[in-house]
């Protein structure tokens, strides 16, 4: 299995809703990432997990809450979002070798297109 | 943080022509990667070139790296309509943080 899956593909939510995005990979990768991408812009890094521990938080607002329950799963919990949070949310994973090499190739999922009303 | 800057921002060519995209960056890198993104989809890794490499090929793709000029180029030969996509470079200085450049939007006309 050489892919990263994301669910749902599309999500519409109100500003008072709570929802979660899910990402899954079975490639044995130990680094997993969340990116946010606005239209016609590059992906922007939000969070990185390494060996199920949060390694990077790019000053993301607390209304986004990541969770890595195990080495194959990555969630992004959403609460009280704003319309400007509407974007494509991309998950990625990479075969990180702890402390030895920089992580190289990232494998991306197809993304969740989020619309906040 | 390290971010690539790509040039041109947009490129329109005829099928069969070659497409060249350039990426410049500011500090020393471990490697530089190129990714492709079809409209509204996830990114696909194309090729990685390490700092001690000067050129790399993969099928119709050729990537060069000039660390003295802090620049890289991606050449797609004999382009096809299916190559229409956005292309991003991603210089990596080590660690997890990947900062993607603004991207080049390539349109290949059939």
Short mmCIF file of C-alpha atoms in Angstrom, two decimals:
data_model
loop_
_atom_site.label_atom_id
_atom_site.label_comp_id
_atom_site.label_asym_id
_atom_site.label_seq_id
_atom_site.Cartn_x
_atom_site.Cartn_y
_atom_site.Cartn_z
CA UNK A 1 0.00 0.00 0.00
CA UNK A 2 1.74 3.16 -1.20
CA UNK A 3 -0.86 5.80 -0.71
CA UNK A 4 -2.09 8.31 1.80
CA UNK A 5 -5.84 8.47 2.18
CA UNK A 6 -7.86 11.38 3.51
CA UNK A 7 -11.49 11.59 4.54
CA UNK A 8 -13.78 13.26 3.89
CA UNK A 9 -13.03 14.60 0.40
CA UNK A 10 -15.27 17.57 0.93
CA UNK A 11 -16.60 19.19 4.09
CA UNK A 12 -18.96 22.08 4.66
CA UNK A 13 -19.30 23.30 8.20
CA UNK A 14 -20.70 26.21 10.11
CA UNK A 15 -18.63 28.34 12.44
CA UNK A 16 -20.08 26.66 15.51
CA UNK A 17 -19.58 23.10 14.33
CA UNK A 18 -16.99 20.58 15.46
CA UNK A 19 -15.61 18.27 12.81
CA UNK A 20 -12.53 16.15 12.22
CA UNK A 21 -10.35 15.41 9.23
CA UNK A 22 -8.73 12.01 9.01
CA UNK A 23 -5.54 10.86 7.33
CA UNK A 24 -4.21 7.32 7.08
CA UNK A 25 -1.11 5.66 5.67
CA UNK A 26 0.16 2.10 5.84
CA UNK A 27 3.64 2.62 4.47
CA UNK A 28 5.30 2.50 7.87
CA UNK A 29 6.20 6.17 7.70
CA UNK A 30 6.91 7.74 11.08
CA UNK A 31 6.58 11.40 10.09
CA UNK A 32 3.17 12.84 9.23
CA UNK A 33 2.23 16.37 8.23
CA UNK A 34 -0.75 18.67 7.91
CA UNK A 35 -0.70 21.46 5.32
CA UNK A 36 -3.20 24.16 4.46
CA UNK A 37 -3.47 25.37 0.90
CA UNK A 38 -5.45 28.35 -0.32
CA UNK A 39 -6.34 28.71 -3.98
CA UNK A 40 -3.39 29.46 -6.26
CA UNK A 41 -0.97 29.40 -3.33
CA UNK A 42 1.59 26.82 -2.23
CA UNK A 43 0.85 24.48 0.67
CA UNK A 44 1.68 25.96 4.06
CA UNK A 45 2.94 23.69 6.81
CA UNK A 46 0.72 23.52 9.90
CA UNK A 47 1.88 20.56 12.00
CA UNK A 48 4.43 17.76 11.92
CA UNK A 49 4.34 14.57 13.95
CA UNK A 50 7.38 12.40 14.35
CA UNK A 51 6.99 9.00 16.00
CA UNK A 52 3.51 10.07 17.14
CA UNK A 53 4.85 13.14 18.94
CA UNK A 54 4.13 16.69 17.85
CA UNK A 55 7.38 18.02 16.45
CA UNK A 56 6.34 21.25 14.76
CA UNK A 57 3.40 23.57 15.32
CA UNK A 58 3.63 26.53 12.96
CA UNK A 59 1.78 28.89 15.29
CA UNK A 60 -1.53 27.51 14.17
CA UNK A 61 -4.64 28.87 15.95
CA UNK A 62 -6.01 26.62 18.69
CA UNK A 63 -9.23 26.10 16.77
CA UNK A 64 -7.14 23.51 14.87
CA UNK A 65 -6.17 20.60 17.09
CA UNK A 66 -4.02 17.77 15.69
CA UNK A 67 -3.92 14.26 17.04
CA UNK A 68 -1.79 11.25 16.15
CA UNK A 69 -3.40 8.21 17.83
CA UNK A 70 -0.97 5.74 16.26
CA UNK A 71 1.72 5.54 13.62
CA UNK A 72 -0.79 5.12 10.79
CA UNK A 73 -3.36 7.75 11.66
CA UNK A 74 -3.41 11.51 11.84
CA UNK A 75 -6.44 13.58 12.71
CA UNK A 76 -7.15 17.27 12.59
CA UNK A 77 -9.96 18.38 14.89
CA UNK A 78 -11.75 21.54 13.87
CA UNK A 79 -13.79 23.77 16.17
CA UNK A 80 -15.17 27.28 15.84
CA UNK A 81 -13.56 27.86 12.48
CA UNK A 82 -13.75 31.09 10.53
CA UNK A 83 -14.66 31.54 6.86
CA UNK A 84 -11.02 32.38 6.11
CA UNK A 85 -10.12 28.84 7.18
CA UNK A 86 -11.77 27.55 4.02
CA UNK A 87 -9.02 25.81 2.07
CA UNK A 88 -7.66 22.48 0.85
CA UNK A 89 -6.16 20.57 3.78
CA UNK A 90 -3.43 18.19 2.77
CA UNK A 91 -1.92 15.36 4.76
CA UNK A 92 1.49 13.90 3.95
CA UNK A 93 3.84 11.30 5.33
CA UNK A 94 7.52 10.61 4.91
CA UNK A 95 9.88 7.76 5.87
CA UNK A 96 11.78 9.65 8.56
CA UNK A 97 14.88 8.03 9.93
CA UNK A 98 15.19 9.44 13.43
CA UNK A 99 18.17 11.68 13.92
CA UNK A 100 20.10 10.40 10.92
CA UNK A 101 18.87 11.94 7.73
CA UNK A 102 16.54 14.79 6.90
CA UNK A 103 13.19 13.48 5.80
CA UNK A 104 13.06 13.42 2.06
CA UNK A 105 10.17 12.48 -0.15
CA UNK A 106 6.73 13.35 1.19
CA UNK A 107 3.74 11.37 0.03
CA UNK A 108 0.59 13.44 -0.12
CA UNK A 109 -3.03 12.49 0.19
CA UNK A 110 -5.64 13.97 -2.18
CA UNK A 111 -6.76 16.49 0.42
CA UNK A 112 -9.99 17.56 2.08
CA UNK A 113 -11.64 20.61 0.59
CA UNK A 114 -13.14 22.54 3.50
CA UNK A 115 -15.72 25.28 3.26
CA UNK A 116 -16.62 27.22 6.39
CA UNK A 117 -19.89 29.13 6.23
CA UNK B 1 13.23 28.97 6.97
CA UNK B 2 14.02 28.31 3.38
CA UNK B 3 11.64 29.01 0.57
CA UNK B 4 12.11 28.53 -3.12
CA UNK B 5 11.11 31.22 -5.53
CA UNK B 6 9.97 30.02 -8.88
CA UNK B 7 10.14 31.54 -12.27
CA UNK B 8 8.11 31.92 -14.37
CA UNK B 9 4.88 32.12 -12.40
CA UNK B 10 2.97 30.82 -15.41
CA UNK B 11 3.98 29.14 -18.65
CA UNK B 12 1.90 28.23 -21.68
CA UNK B 13 3.36 26.00 -24.40
CA UNK B 14 2.26 23.72 -27.23
CA UNK B 15 2.26 19.96 -26.86
CA UNK B 16 5.63 18.54 -27.88
CA UNK B 17 7.60 21.59 -26.77
CA UNK B 18 9.95 21.62 -23.80
CA UNK B 19 9.10 23.44 -20.58
CA UNK B 20 11.70 24.88 -18.25
CA UNK B 21 10.99 26.11 -14.75
CA UNK B 22 13.50 27.71 -12.44
CA UNK B 23 13.82 27.83 -8.67
CA UNK B 24 16.08 30.03 -6.58
CA UNK B 25 16.70 29.81 -2.86
CA UNK B 26 18.71 31.68 -0.26
CA UNK B 27 20.66 29.40 2.09
CA UNK B 28 22.56 26.11 1.96
CA UNK B 29 20.45 23.03 1.41
CA UNK B 30 20.61 19.28 1.97
CA UNK B 31 18.41 18.54 -1.00
CA UNK B 32 15.84 20.11 -3.27
CA UNK B 33 12.67 18.46 -4.39
CA UNK B 34 10.19 19.12 -7.15
CA UNK B 35 6.52 18.33 -6.83
CA UNK B 36 3.58 18.47 -9.23
CA UNK B 37 0.00 19.30 -8.34
CA UNK B 38 -2.92 18.80 -10.65
CA UNK B 39 -5.76 21.20 -10.07
CA UNK B 40 -7.19 20.84 -6.56
CA UNK B 41 -5.42 17.55 -5.87
CA UNK B 42 -2.58 16.36 -3.67
CA UNK B 43 1.04 16.91 -4.55
CA UNK B 44 3.05 14.24 -6.30
CA UNK B 45 6.76 13.95 -5.72
CA UNK B 46 8.69 14.14 -9.00
CA UNK B 47 12.36 14.13 -8.22
CA UNK B 48 14.86 14.83 -5.45
CA UNK B 49 18.34 16.13 -6.04
CA UNK B 50 20.92 16.21 -3.28
CA UNK B 51 23.32 19.06 -2.68
CA UNK B 52 26.27 17.04 -4.00
CA UNK B 53 24.49 16.24 -7.27
CA UNK B 54 24.43 18.49 -10.32
CA UNK B 55 21.94 16.79 -12.57
CA UNK B 56 19.31 14.11 -12.33
CA UNK B 57 16.98 12.49 -14.84
CA UNK B 58 13.69 10.70 -14.50
CA UNK B 59 11.89 9.82 -17.71
CA UNK B 60 11.12 13.10 -19.48
CA UNK B 61 12.25 15.14 -16.50
CA UNK B 62 15.67 16.64 -16.05
CA UNK B 63 16.63 18.56 -12.92
CA UNK B 64 19.78 20.54 -12.47
CA UNK B 65 21.19 22.07 -9.32
CA UNK B 66 23.76 24.83 -9.08
CA UNK B 67 24.61 25.33 -5.43
CA UNK B 68 26.99 28.19 -6.22
CA UNK B 69 24.09 30.14 -7.72
CA UNK B 70 21.55 28.66 -5.30
CA UNK B 71 19.30 27.68 -8.14
CA UNK B 72 17.67 24.67 -9.70
CA UNK B 73 15.78 24.06 -12.91
CA UNK B 74 13.22 21.51 -13.98
CA UNK B 75 13.02 20.63 -17.66
CA UNK B 76 10.10 18.67 -19.04
CA UNK B 77 10.83 17.44 -22.53
CA UNK B 78 8.26 16.64 -25.21
CA UNK B 79 5.43 17.99 -23.08
CA UNK B 80 1.96 16.52 -23.15
CA UNK B 81 -1.44 17.96 -22.28
CA UNK B 82 -1.37 15.74 -19.17
CA UNK B 83 1.64 17.71 -17.90
CA UNK B 84 -0.67 20.68 -17.30
CA UNK B 85 -0.31 21.30 -13.57
CA UNK B 86 1.39 23.49 -10.99
CA UNK B 87 5.00 22.67 -10.22
CA UNK B 88 6.60 23.49 -6.88
CA UNK B 89 10.19 23.38 -5.76
CA UNK B 90 10.95 22.61 -2.13
CA UNK B 91 14.47 23.31 -0.86
CA UNK B 92 15.26 21.40 2.32
CA UNK B 93 17.83 22.57 4.85
CA UNK B 94 17.37 19.57 7.13
CA UNK B 95 14.60 18.74 9.55
CA UNK B 96 10.95 18.41 8.86
CA UNK B 97 10.15 21.85 7.69
CA UNK B 98 9.47 22.05 3.95
CA UNK B 99 8.64 25.46 2.57
CA UNK B 100 7.22 25.28 -0.91
CA UNK B 101 7.86 27.96 -3.46
CA UNK B 102 4.99 29.89 -5.02
CA UNK B 103 4.96 27.48 -7.94
CA UNK B 104 4.90 27.63 -11.71
CA UNK B 105 1.58 27.01 -13.40
CA UNK B 106 2.20 25.12 -16.63
CA UNK B 107 -0.43 24.90 -19.33
CA UNK B 108 0.23 22.58 -22.25
CA UNK B 109 -2.03 23.14 -25.24
CA UNK B 110 -3.00 20.12 -27.29
#
